[in-house]
Tab-separated table of C-alpha atoms and ligand atoms in Angstrom:
chain	number	residue	atom	x	y	z
A	55	MET	CA	-45.815	-25.311	13.591
A	56	PRO	CA	-42.396	-27.998	14.182
A	57	ARG	CA	-39.427	-26.557	14.856
A	58	THR	CA	-38.045	-27.355	11.121
A	59	LEU	CA	-41.119	-25.353	8.789
A	60	LEU	CA	-40.027	-22.656	11.254
A	61	VAL	CA	-36.430	-22.381	9.775
A	62	LEU	CA	-37.458	-23.054	6.577
A	63	ALA	CA	-39.416	-20.112	6.591
A	64	ALA	CA	-37.223	-17.826	8.142
A	65	LEU	CA	-34.968	-18.574	5.292
A	66	THR	CA	-36.765	-17.737	2.615
A	67	LEU	CA	-37.152	-14.692	4.295
A	68	VAL	CA	-33.973	-13.900	4.036
A	69	PRO	CA	-33.866	-11.761	0.046
A	70	ARG	CA	-30.525	-14.246	-1.805
A	71	LEU	CA	-27.733	-12.737	-3.093
A	72	SER	CA	-27.118	-13.994	-6.867
A	73	ALA	CA	-23.654	-15.596	-7.211
A	74	GLU	CA	-22.535	-12.291	-8.478
A	75	GLU	CA	-24.194	-9.961	-5.724
A	76	ALA	CA	-22.305	-11.602	-3.009
A	77	VAL	CA	-18.705	-11.390	-4.626
A	78	GLU	CA	-19.352	-8.596	-4.812
A	79	GLU	CA	-19.943	-8.502	-1.747
A	80	LYS	CA	-16.543	-9.174	-1.069
A	81	MET	CA	-15.737	-6.139	-2.706
A	82	ALA	CA	-14.799	-2.869	-1.365
A	83	PRO	CA	-16.991	0.000	-3.397
A	84	PRO	CA	-14.318	1.549	-5.484
A	85	VAL	CA	-13.201	-2.005	-6.956
A	86	VAL	CA	-16.548	-2.359	-7.892
A	87	ALA	CA	-16.690	1.052	-9.471
A	88	ALA	CA	-13.542	-0.295	-11.276
A	89	LEU	CA	-14.675	-3.231	-12.673
A	90	ALA	CA	-16.764	-1.407	-14.553
A	91	GLN	CA	-13.756	-0.078	-16.972
A	92	ASP	CA	-12.504	-3.023	-18.160
A	93	ARG	CA	-8.698	-1.913	-17.047
A	94	PRO	CA	-6.375	-3.361	-14.742
A	95	VAL	CA	-6.917	-2.514	-10.986
A	96	PRO	CA	-4.887	-2.353	-7.933
A	97	VAL	CA	-5.687	-3.981	-4.956
A	98	ILE	CA	-5.224	-6.244	-1.851
A	99	VAL	CA	-7.008	-9.327	-1.105
A	100	LEU	CA	-7.839	-10.287	2.537
A	101	CYS	CA	-7.408	-13.956	2.971
A	102	ARG	CA	-10.466	-15.680	5.261
A	103	SER	CA	-7.572	-16.670	8.001
A	104	GLN	CA	-6.157	-13.522	10.614
A	105	LEU	CA	-4.060	-13.508	13.739
A	106	LEU	CA	-6.841	-11.475	15.347
A	107	ALA	CA	-10.527	-11.406	15.080
A	108	MET	CA	-12.155	-8.416	14.196
A	109	PRO	CA	-13.063	-6.260	15.843
A	110	ALA	CA	-12.901	-8.145	19.226
A	111	GLY	CA	-9.048	-10.256	19.010
A	112	PHE	CA	-7.094	-7.280	19.648
A	113	ASP	CA	-8.568	-6.703	22.854
A	114	ALA	CA	-8.848	-9.923	23.722
A	115	PHE	CA	-5.038	-10.780	22.811
A	116	CYS	CA	-4.187	-7.980	25.444
A	117	ARG	CA	-6.276	-9.192	27.601
A	118	GLU	CA	-4.730	-12.292	27.299
A	119	ASN	CA	-0.714	-11.642	27.372
A	120	ALA	CA	-1.221	-9.174	29.823
A	121	GLY	CA	2.206	-10.121	31.422
A	122	GLY	CA	3.802	-10.829	28.341
A	123	LYS	CA	7.262	-10.328	27.272
A	124	ARG	CA	8.028	-7.369	24.335
A	125	SER	CA	10.741	-9.683	22.710
A	126	GLU	CA	8.967	-12.942	23.523
A	127	LEU	CA	5.725	-11.136	22.016
A	128	ARG	CA	7.494	-10.667	18.770
A	129	ARG	CA	9.053	-13.716	18.034
A	130	GLU	CA	5.912	-15.399	18.558
A	131	VAL	CA	3.237	-13.220	17.155
A	132	ILE	CA	6.102	-12.529	13.853
A	133	ALA	CA	5.966	-16.650	13.523
A	134	LYS	CA	1.898	-17.125	14.282
A	135	LEU	CA	1.575	-14.496	11.069
A	136	LYS	CA	4.034	-15.795	8.728
A	137	ALA	CA	2.470	-19.712	9.556
A	138	LEU	CA	-1.018	-17.959	8.285
A	139	ALA	CA	0.741	-16.059	5.310
A	140	ALA	CA	1.404	-19.969	4.099
A	141	ASN	CA	-1.410	-22.008	5.348
A	142	GLY	CA	-2.840	-21.933	1.000
A	143	GLU	CA	-4.947	-19.388	0.781
A	144	GLN	CA	-2.495	-16.850	-0.664
A	145	GLU	CA	-1.460	-19.501	-3.134
A	146	ALA	CA	-5.226	-20.176	-3.924
A	147	VAL	CA	-5.191	-16.255	-4.397
A	148	LEU	CA	-2.284	-16.180	-7.440
A	149	LYS	CA	-3.931	-18.908	-8.831
A	150	ALA	CA	-7.004	-17.805	-9.583
A	151	ALA	CA	-5.135	-13.971	-10.225
A	152	GLY	CA	-3.115	-15.530	-13.032
A	153	ALA	CA	0.183	-15.326	-11.065
A	154	PRO	CA	0.258	-11.724	-12.090
A	155	ASP	CA	3.269	-10.329	-12.425
A	156	GLY	CA	4.526	-7.429	-9.124
A	157	ALA	CA	2.095	-9.323	-7.251
A	158	GLU	CA	3.496	-9.163	-3.318
A	159	ARG	CA	2.784	-12.011	-0.721
A	160	LEU	CA	1.885	-10.038	2.760
A	161	TRP	CA	2.226	-11.319	6.094
A	162	ILE	CA	1.377	-8.783	8.804
A	163	VAL	CA	-1.569	-9.173	7.301
A	164	ASN	CA	-2.729	-12.448	5.389
A	165	ALA	CA	-3.396	-10.525	2.058
A	166	VAL	CA	-1.990	-10.501	-1.350
A	167	VAL	CA	-1.110	-7.064	-3.424
A	168	ALA	CA	-1.732	-7.465	-7.095
A	169	THR	CA	-2.759	-5.564	-9.802
A	170	LEU	CA	-5.950	-7.197	-11.954
A	171	SER	CA	-8.153	-7.504	-14.400
A	172	PRO	CA	-11.702	-7.471	-13.421
A	173	ALA	CA	-11.848	-10.892	-14.869
A	174	LYS	CA	-9.128	-11.957	-12.645
A	175	ILE	CA	-10.465	-9.719	-9.773
A	176	ARG	CA	-14.428	-11.968	-10.053
A	177	ASN	CA	-12.048	-15.110	-10.019
A	178	VAL	CA	-10.191	-14.079	-6.841
A	179	ALA	CA	-13.088	-13.023	-4.719
A	180	ALA	CA	-14.818	-15.730	-5.629
A	181	LEU	CA	-13.053	-17.758	-3.764
A	182	ASP	CA	-13.690	-19.253	0.157
A	183	ALA	CA	-10.183	-18.444	0.774
A	184	VAL	CA	-10.651	-14.883	0.464
A	185	ARG	CA	-12.494	-12.597	2.821
A	186	TYR	CA	-12.731	-9.407	1.030
A	187	VAL	CA	-11.204	-7.225	-2.019
A	188	TYR	CA	-9.708	-3.763	-1.119
A	189	ALA	CA	-8.888	-0.796	-3.726
A	190	GLY	CA	-5.168	-0.264	-3.917
A	191	THR	CA	-3.091	2.298	-4.702
A	192	GLU	CA	-0.622	1.627	-6.939
A	193	ARG	CA	1.614	-1.012	-8.208
A	194	ALA	CA	5.265	-2.497	-7.146
A	195	PRO	CA	7.782	-0.257	-8.287
A	196	ALA	CA	10.770	-1.962	-10.745
A	197	ALA	CA	13.201	-2.203	-7.450
A	198	GLY	CA	16.123	-0.345	-8.855
A	199	PRO	CA	19.298	-0.751	-6.618
A	200	GLY	CA	20.244	2.599	-5.908
A	201	ARG	CA	22.858	3.304	-3.778
A	202	VAL	CA	23.369	6.160	-0.141
A	203	SER	CA	24.766	8.409	-0.767
A	204	GLU	CA	26.841	8.607	2.072
A	205	VAL	CA	28.423	5.529	4.459
A	206	ILE	CA	28.799	7.094	7.777
A	207	ALA	CA	31.156	5.594	10.001
A	208	ARG	CA	29.995	4.365	13.017
A	209	GLY	CA	32.311	6.379	16.486
A	210	LYS	CA	31.391	5.256	20.050
A	211	ARG	CA	29.039	7.182	21.938
A	212	GLY	CA	29.222	7.717	25.387
A	213	PRO	CA	26.501	8.649	27.757
A	214	PHE	CA	24.361	11.307	26.894
A	215	SER	CA	24.834	15.007	28.236
A	216	ALA	CA	23.133	18.088	27.472
A	217	GLU	CA	25.375	20.212	29.248
A	218	GLY	CA	26.811	23.355	27.059
A	219	LEU	CA	23.853	22.865	25.022
A	220	VAL	CA	20.813	24.484	23.966
A	221	VAL	CA	17.785	23.211	25.211
A	222	PRO	CA	14.501	24.402	24.063
A	223	TRP	CA	11.493	24.659	26.200
A	224	ASN	CA	9.729	21.879	24.541
A	225	LEU	CA	12.258	19.406	25.830
A	226	GLU	CA	11.964	20.961	28.828
A	227	LYS	CA	7.839	21.104	28.693
A	228	ILE	CA	7.101	17.534	27.958
A	229	GLY	CA	9.541	15.787	30.726
A	230	ALA	CA	12.768	15.186	28.899
A	231	VAL	CA	15.658	17.439	30.592
A	232	ARG	CA	15.143	15.703	33.867
A	233	VAL	CA	14.815	12.204	32.643
A	234	TRP	CA	17.913	12.525	31.117
A	235	LYS	CA	19.633	14.280	34.520
A	236	GLU	CA	17.866	12.171	36.378
A	237	ARG	CA	17.926	8.671	34.655
A	238	ALA	CA	20.378	9.030	32.312
A	239	LEU	CA	18.156	7.880	30.325
A	240	ALA	CA	17.950	9.127	26.775
A	241	GLY	CA	16.563	6.623	24.476
A	242	GLU	CA	19.506	3.998	24.866
A	243	GLY	CA	18.776	0.346	23.027
A	244	VAL	CA	15.249	1.701	21.181
A	245	VAL	CA	15.403	2.506	17.780
A	246	VAL	CA	12.702	4.002	16.118
A	247	ALA	CA	11.251	3.764	12.627
A	248	MET	CA	10.577	7.015	11.074
A	249	LEU	CA	8.153	6.380	7.737
A	250	ASP	CA	8.193	9.972	6.027
A	251	ALA	CA	9.648	11.622	3.097
A	252	GLY	CA	13.139	11.100	3.622
A	253	THR	CA	15.553	12.482	6.192
A	254	ASN	CA	19.122	14.093	5.824
A	255	TYR	CA	21.083	10.935	7.621
A	256	ALA	CA	24.142	13.703	7.176
A	257	HIS	CA	23.202	16.072	9.043
A	258	GLU	CA	25.549	16.091	12.038
A	259	ASP	CA	22.840	16.430	14.984
A	260	LEU	CA	21.213	12.695	13.649
A	261	ARG	CA	24.335	10.772	11.978
A	262	GLY	CA	25.299	9.665	14.970
A	263	ASN	CA	22.154	7.871	15.500
A	264	ILE	CA	21.515	6.422	12.752
A	265	TRP	CA	20.676	2.519	12.007
A	266	ARG	CA	22.058	0.572	9.919
A	267	ASN	CA	21.020	-3.047	8.744
A	268	PRO	CA	24.333	-4.539	10.209
A	269	ARG	CA	24.493	-7.019	7.839
A	270	GLU	CA	24.061	-5.430	4.591
A	271	THR	CA	27.255	-4.381	2.571
A	272	PRO	CA	25.809	-0.871	1.372
A	273	ASN	CA	26.773	0.112	-2.557
A	274	ASN	CA	27.450	-3.361	-3.806
A	275	GLY	CA	24.384	-3.871	-5.643
A	276	LYS	CA	23.308	-7.115	-3.806
A	277	ASP	CA	21.108	-7.925	-1.048
A	278	ASP	CA	23.731	-9.386	1.105
A	279	ASP	CA	21.488	-10.752	3.936
A	280	GLY	CA	18.418	-12.154	1.473
A	281	ASN	CA	16.000	-10.104	2.975
A	282	GLY	CA	14.687	-9.383	-0.500
A	283	TYR	CA	16.238	-5.765	-0.664
A	284	VAL	CA	19.587	-4.408	-2.069
A	285	ASP	CA	21.983	-2.175	-0.292
A	286	ASP	CA	19.015	-1.286	2.382
A	287	LEU	CA	21.188	-0.207	4.987
A	288	TYR	CA	19.832	2.437	6.546
A	289	GLY	CA	16.132	1.453	6.158
A	290	TYR	CA	14.076	1.007	2.522
A	291	ASP	CA	12.137	3.304	0.424
A	292	PHE	CA	9.266	0.986	-0.188
A	293	GLU	CA	7.544	3.213	-2.983
A	294	THR	CA	9.910	3.660	-5.707
A	295	GLY	CA	12.200	0.197	-4.579
A	296	THR	CA	15.407	1.438	-3.950
A	297	CYS	CA	18.044	2.176	-0.556
A	298	GLU	CA	18.609	5.647	-0.580
A	299	VAL	CA	16.361	7.391	2.089
A	300	ARG	CA	18.216	10.995	2.120
A	301	ALA	CA	15.888	14.028	1.313
A	302	ALA	CA	16.095	16.661	-1.320
A	303	GLY	CA	15.575	20.284	-1.322
A	304	PRO	CA	14.609	22.786	1.087
A	305	GLN	CA	11.534	21.405	3.098
A	306	GLN	CA	12.558	18.491	4.506
A	307	HIS	CA	9.411	16.970	6.445
A	308	GLY	CA	11.870	13.879	7.374
A	309	THR	CA	14.387	15.432	8.768
A	310	TRP	CA	12.031	17.758	11.046
A	311	THR	CA	10.786	14.695	12.168
A	312	ALA	CA	13.775	12.895	12.530
A	313	GLY	CA	15.136	15.244	14.567
A	314	ILE	CA	12.321	16.104	17.467
A	315	VAL	CA	12.787	12.556	18.324
A	316	ALA	CA	16.528	11.973	18.297
A	317	GLY	CA	18.462	15.285	17.467
A	318	ASP	CA	21.259	14.663	19.426
A	319	GLY	CA	22.692	18.552	19.756
A	320	ALA	CA	25.956	17.861	18.003
A	321	GLY	CA	25.773	20.892	16.526
A	322	GLY	CA	25.076	22.920	19.760
A	323	THR	CA	21.338	22.780	20.142
A	324	VAL	CA	19.198	19.789	21.036
A	325	THR	CA	16.433	19.224	19.509
A	326	GLY	CA	15.346	15.968	20.208
A	327	VAL	CA	13.608	13.997	23.244
A	328	ALA	CA	15.550	10.719	22.673
A	329	PRO	CA	19.292	12.298	21.684
A	330	ARG	CA	20.210	8.369	21.924
A	331	ALA	CA	17.550	6.222	20.393
A	332	GLN	CA	18.193	4.766	16.853
A	333	LEU	CA	16.639	5.998	13.620
A	334	MET	CA	15.702	3.323	10.991
A	335	LEU	CA	14.828	4.935	8.110
A	336	LEU	CA	11.637	4.532	6.067
A	337	LYS	CA	9.276	5.458	2.991
A	338	GLY	CA	6.488	4.141	1.077
A	339	MET	CA	3.111	5.532	3.132
A	340	SER	CA	0.585	3.881	1.264
A	341	THR	CA	-1.049	0.930	2.713
A	342	ARG	CA	0.991	-1.282	0.363
A	343	GLY	CA	4.261	1.068	1.504
A	344	ALA	CA	3.160	1.051	5.401
A	345	ALA	CA	2.329	-3.299	5.002
A	346	LEU	CA	6.107	-3.218	3.579
A	347	ALA	CA	7.142	-1.306	6.361
A	348	ILE	CA	6.160	-2.803	9.131
A	349	GLN	CA	7.329	-5.979	8.263
A	350	TYR	CA	10.397	-4.508	7.894
A	351	ALA	CA	10.733	-2.741	10.664
A	352	LEU	CA	9.543	-5.968	13.233
A	353	GLU	CA	12.217	-8.365	11.875
A	354	HIS	CA	14.926	-5.506	11.739
A	355	GLY	CA	14.061	-4.559	15.537
A	356	ALA	CA	13.047	-1.306	15.572
A	357	ASP	CA	11.157	-0.769	18.745
A	358	ILE	CA	8.990	2.397	17.348
A	359	LEU	CA	7.137	3.646	14.120
A	360	ASN	CA	6.790	7.157	13.805
A	361	MET	CA	3.792	8.220	11.241
A	362	SER	CA	3.836	11.739	10.741
A	363	PHE	CA	0.733	11.973	7.917
A	364	SER	CA	-3.136	11.060	7.392
A	365	ILE	CA	-4.449	9.699	4.237
A	366	PRO	CA	-8.272	10.521	4.234
A	367	GLY	CA	-11.261	8.885	2.132
A	368	LEU	CA	-10.049	4.455	2.519
A	369	GLY	CA	-13.871	3.399	3.589
A	370	ASN	CA	-13.692	0.097	3.961
A	371	GLY	CA	-9.628	-0.043	3.545
A	372	ARG	CA	-9.350	1.600	6.721
A	373	GLY	CA	-10.067	-1.992	7.908
A	374	PHE	CA	-7.136	-3.112	6.904
A	375	TRP	CA	-5.104	-0.191	8.730
A	376	ARG	CA	-6.838	-1.803	11.984
A	377	LEU	CA	-5.748	-5.514	11.588
A	378	MET	CA	-2.446	-4.151	10.658
A	379	SER	CA	-1.920	-2.039	13.331
A	380	GLU	CA	-3.293	-4.304	15.985
A	381	GLN	CA	-1.703	-7.277	14.928
A	382	ALA	CA	1.855	-5.209	14.806
A	383	VAL	CA	1.136	-3.811	18.168
A	384	CYS	CA	0.813	-7.171	19.521
A	385	ALA	CA	4.016	-8.409	17.845
A	386	GLY	CA	5.966	-5.384	20.160
A	387	LEU	CA	5.591	-2.355	17.844
A	388	VAL	CA	4.213	0.631	19.679
A	389	LEU	CA	2.615	3.025	16.571
A	390	VAL	CA	2.371	6.843	16.973
A	391	SER	CA	1.027	8.955	14.707
A	392	GLY	CA	0.095	12.501	14.270
A	393	CYS	CA	-3.722	13.452	14.436
A	394	GLY	CA	-3.328	15.740	11.235
A	395	ASN	CA	-3.976	19.833	10.323
A	396	PHE	CA	-7.871	19.932	8.924
A	397	GLN	CA	-9.598	21.423	11.697
A	398	GLN	CA	-10.427	24.385	9.383
A	399	GLN	CA	-10.934	22.190	6.354
A	400	GLN	CA	-13.507	18.626	7.003
A	401	PRO	CA	-16.271	17.928	10.022
A	402	ILE	CA	-15.845	15.608	12.908
A	403	PRO	CA	-15.461	12.436	12.899
A	404	VAL	CA	-13.433	12.676	9.721
A	405	GLN	CA	-10.892	15.155	10.595
A	406	ILE	CA	-8.620	12.440	12.817
A	407	ARG	CA	-7.757	10.071	9.753
A	408	ILE	CA	-5.737	7.105	8.936
A	409	PRO	CA	-3.576	6.048	10.437
A	410	GLU	CA	-4.011	8.394	13.666
A	411	GLY	CA	-7.593	7.297	14.589
A	412	ILE	CA	-7.316	3.721	14.218
A	413	PRO	CA	-7.855	2.787	18.384
A	414	CYS	CA	-3.960	1.463	19.503
A	415	VAL	CA	-2.231	3.588	17.371
A	416	ILE	CA	-1.393	6.593	19.786
A	417	GLY	CA	-2.488	9.550	18.373
A	418	ALA	CA	-0.898	12.380	18.888
A	419	GLY	CA	-2.733	15.454	19.237
A	420	GLY	CA	-0.760	19.287	19.910
A	421	LEU	CA	-0.328	22.056	21.779
A	422	ASP	CA	1.257	25.278	21.150
A	423	GLN	CA	3.639	26.522	24.161
A	424	ASP	CA	0.212	28.078	26.602
A	425	LEU	CA	-0.930	24.450	26.560
A	426	ASN	CA	-4.282	26.047	24.043
A	427	VAL	CA	-4.869	23.823	20.648
A	428	PRO	CA	-4.042	25.764	18.072
A	429	LYS	CA	-6.347	25.985	15.420
A	430	PHE	CA	-5.310	23.657	12.521
A	431	CYS	CA	-5.493	21.182	14.985
A	432	SER	CA	-7.742	18.100	14.099
A	433	LEU	CA	-9.871	17.130	16.700
A	434	GLY	CA	-12.250	13.990	17.181
A	435	PRO	CA	-14.082	11.854	17.869
A	436	VAL	CA	-13.480	8.834	15.112
A	437	GLU	CA	-16.334	6.588	14.117
A	438	TRP	CA	-15.474	3.420	12.673
A	439	ALA	CA	-18.984	2.343	12.448
A	440	SER	CA	-19.041	2.697	8.935
A	441	VAL	CA	-16.210	0.037	8.228
A	442	ARG	CA	-16.579	-2.925	7.256
A	443	PHE	CA	-15.688	-6.016	9.689
A	444	TYR	CA	-15.041	-3.171	12.402
A	445	GLY	CA	-19.038	-2.010	12.977
A	446	ASP	CA	-17.685	-0.566	16.247
A	447	HIS	CA	-17.206	3.742	17.956
A	448	PRO	CA	-20.628	4.967	16.199
A	449	HIS	CA	-20.879	8.583	16.494
A	450	PRO	CA	-22.056	10.270	18.418
A	451	PRO	CA	-20.111	9.227	20.974
A	452	GLY	CA	-18.122	7.627	18.594
A	453	LEU	CA	-14.162	7.164	19.773
A	454	THR	CA	-12.156	9.701	21.524
A	455	LYS	CA	-9.091	10.833	19.636
A	456	PRO	CA	-6.414	12.724	19.846
A	457	ASP	CA	-4.933	10.026	22.576
A	458	VAL	CA	-2.244	12.258	24.128
A	459	CYS	CA	-0.129	15.603	23.331
A	460	GLY	CA	3.082	16.868	21.846
A	461	PHE	CA	3.807	20.724	21.121
A	462	THR	CA	3.231	21.109	17.126
A	463	GLY	CA	5.398	24.762	16.943
A	464	PRO	CA	6.679	26.925	15.532
A	465	GLY	CA	8.952	28.420	18.189
A	466	TYR	CA	11.295	25.798	18.718
A	467	PRO	CA	14.361	24.658	16.978
A	468	VAL	CA	14.201	22.150	14.323
A	469	LEU	CA	16.655	20.769	11.529
A	470	ALA	CA	17.819	22.723	8.726
A	471	ALA	CA	18.523	20.628	5.752
A	472	ALA	CA	21.418	21.008	4.769
A	473	ASP	CA	24.062	18.821	6.400
A	474	LYS	CA	24.231	21.479	9.755
A	475	GLY	CA	22.552	24.180	11.699
A	476	TYR	CA	18.325	24.919	13.103
A	477	ILE	CA	15.823	26.579	11.683
A	478	ASP	CA	16.363	29.077	14.732
A	479	PRO	CA	13.820	30.671	15.687
A	480	ASN	CA	11.784	28.643	14.140
A	481	THR	CA	8.934	31.105	13.178
A	482	LYS	CA	6.432	29.153	10.821
A	483	ILE	CA	6.984	25.787	10.012
A	484	GLN	CA	4.127	24.008	13.106
A	485	GLY	CA	1.371	21.077	12.863
A	486	ASN	CA	1.045	17.501	14.490
A	487	SER	CA	3.763	16.337	12.417
A	488	PHE	CA	6.092	17.958	15.056
A	489	SER	CA	3.163	16.943	17.638
A	490	SER	CA	3.737	13.141	16.687
A	491	PRO	CA	7.861	12.352	17.034
A	492	HIS	CA	7.501	14.044	20.677
A	493	ILE	CA	5.703	11.434	21.729
A	494	SER	CA	7.445	8.597	19.666
A	495	GLY	CA	10.501	10.386	21.481
A	496	VAL	CA	8.759	9.723	25.144
A	497	ALA	CA	8.017	6.299	23.852
A	498	ALA	CA	11.877	5.764	23.547
A	499	LEU	CA	12.488	7.281	27.164
A	500	MET	CA	10.273	4.327	28.028
A	501	LEU	CA	11.065	1.226	26.707
A	502	SER	CA	14.892	2.289	27.436
A	503	ALA	CA	13.203	2.414	31.031
A	504	ALA	CA	11.471	-0.736	30.021
A	505	PRO	CA	12.157	-2.811	27.140
A	506	GLU	CA	10.279	-5.701	27.681
A	507	LEU	CA	6.842	-3.653	28.147
A	508	PRO	CA	4.242	-5.171	25.931
A	509	ALA	CA	3.594	-2.065	23.369
A	510	TRP	CA	-0.242	-1.532	24.408
A	511	ARG	CA	0.384	-0.197	27.699
A	512	VAL	CA	2.807	2.535	25.800
A	513	ARG	CA	-0.534	4.410	24.773
A	514	GLU	CA	-2.226	3.306	28.451
A	515	ILE	CA	0.710	4.470	30.584
A	516	LEU	CA	1.776	8.072	28.980
A	517	GLU	CA	-2.383	8.730	28.718
A	518	ALA	CA	-2.332	7.860	32.727
A	519	THR	CA	0.550	9.659	33.525
A	520	ALA	CA	-0.295	12.846	30.853
A	521	ALA	CA	-1.263	16.346	32.367
A	522	ASP	CA	-4.816	17.050	31.722
A	523	VAL	CA	-5.644	20.013	29.701
A	524	GLY	CA	-9.161	21.531	29.132
A	525	GLU	CA	-11.706	19.596	29.761
A	526	LYS	CA	-12.083	17.577	33.163
A	527	GLY	CA	-10.131	13.869	31.633
A	528	LYS	CA	-9.173	12.708	28.337
A	529	ASP	CA	-11.412	14.995	25.682
A	530	ASN	CA	-11.753	14.719	21.862
A	531	ARG	CA	-9.296	18.563	21.483
A	532	THR	CA	-6.261	17.074	23.912
A	533	GLY	CA	-6.576	13.336	24.778
A	534	ALA	CA	-5.360	12.496	28.098
A	535	GLY	CA	-3.215	16.346	27.808
A	536	LEU	CA	0.418	16.880	27.628
A	537	ALA	CA	2.493	13.613	27.981
A	538	ARG	CA	4.887	13.903	30.877
A	539	ALA	CA	8.421	12.018	30.100
A	540	TRP	CA	9.149	11.785	33.772
A	541	GLU	CA	5.705	10.160	34.956
A	542	ALA	CA	5.857	8.170	31.582
A	543	VAL	CA	9.279	6.556	32.157
A	544	ARG	CA	8.201	5.813	36.321
A	545	GLY	CA	5.114	3.997	35.165
A	546	ALA	CA	6.616	1.732	32.409
A	547	GLU	CA	9.164	0.848	34.878
A	548	GLU	CA	5.886	-0.243	37.369
A	549	ALA	CA	4.116	-1.747	34.865
A	550	VAL	CA	7.402	-4.376	34.605
A	551	LYS	CA	7.817	-4.399	38.039
B	2033	LIG	CA1	19.076	-6.516	2.200
B	2034	LIG	CA1	24.530	-5.222	-0.312
B	2035	LIG	CA1	-8.949	16.591	29.380
């Protein structure tokens, strides 16, 4: 048979999608389901052009930039991402959507967040400029100015010393104490962004370490630095559209996690792995909130993003998170997330969720004081075979997670909700929300020693220097084992020599 006829024969065998089916193929199943209900739906529209190919682009980028400097990568990658976001595809989306109120253009991924009617979603999905329409979770809040409740005076800080302070076992066992003492490193020059539920920045053990937006005048009702956010002094709450990021009430998740990163012992007990790191305070734990938070963190100089939360059931939306995370890591942001507390509630391979199940996100598993895995800790592996545009890591065997372990508690003090004091002994509060800031703290010590270390190397070095636990080698209960700050700092220094 002549070659052309063979090709024609092959073509006729492929079932042809109708135009309508082809458009629906570009929508996540929850979006398709919502179309039938004839009401506006929050969506995230993924445009055609992206920095990284899915799934292989991230590993290729890391290989090509193995000798890169983190500060240069940040500048270059942000510039490339912003150029992609301005290439006309987002304009085409907004036009096809009828310029909807409240639409937000992103650049960390070339995408548009909007709430659209079914007819407009069909218009948008039909565009060549659109690769996929993910389900969104919320409408953009009507931004209110808000106020920060206290403007903390900045004092000069001397070098960190734990002399005369109580230092709990978890900081000793993870190796932080040795790094402070022998290397005089405590996270100096490193900004850790906390994407959490609000933090009591007035706590005496945190207030010396709260990051401040240097070009924003607080509480004047103006966006002084022109970044789109009014009075964002310590960070921003992307969920409610206000600058106030202080936690209220007795359950202060964000105060506990912040304390484990950088509690400096001003009240007598050191709680933080990196007591001279600075904390940028961000809120917004949805897909939209996290995208805006990551953009903010990158543009305002954060080095690490701690995410002590976990989102189930995102379906193909996991792919959006993975692309966003990979592009953020390329731009020099170290991403850390606790592996969750769902061992007895959900099956493998979905116990470890988003963001901690993403390959480039450092998934922090948990150990107790005796290096046993508490029975609530989520276990790996994680599958990616079902996720649109990725399709790698089929289960079994899946992607091995966690990556490395911190301590879940209880048994060490955490910060009290009031402006001073500790919950000590900490007999009840525990979880992988606490494992994560241990790892963020160790990462802060590493970047304090080696600021130009590319972000993806942090996970590799943490794993290579961890103390193996349980089954030999990296395993699905404890990852590479317990993080060791001293060895990780040395590894980071070695890597940038
Ligand atoms: Ca501002
Ligand atoms: Ca202002
Ligand atoms: Ca092991």
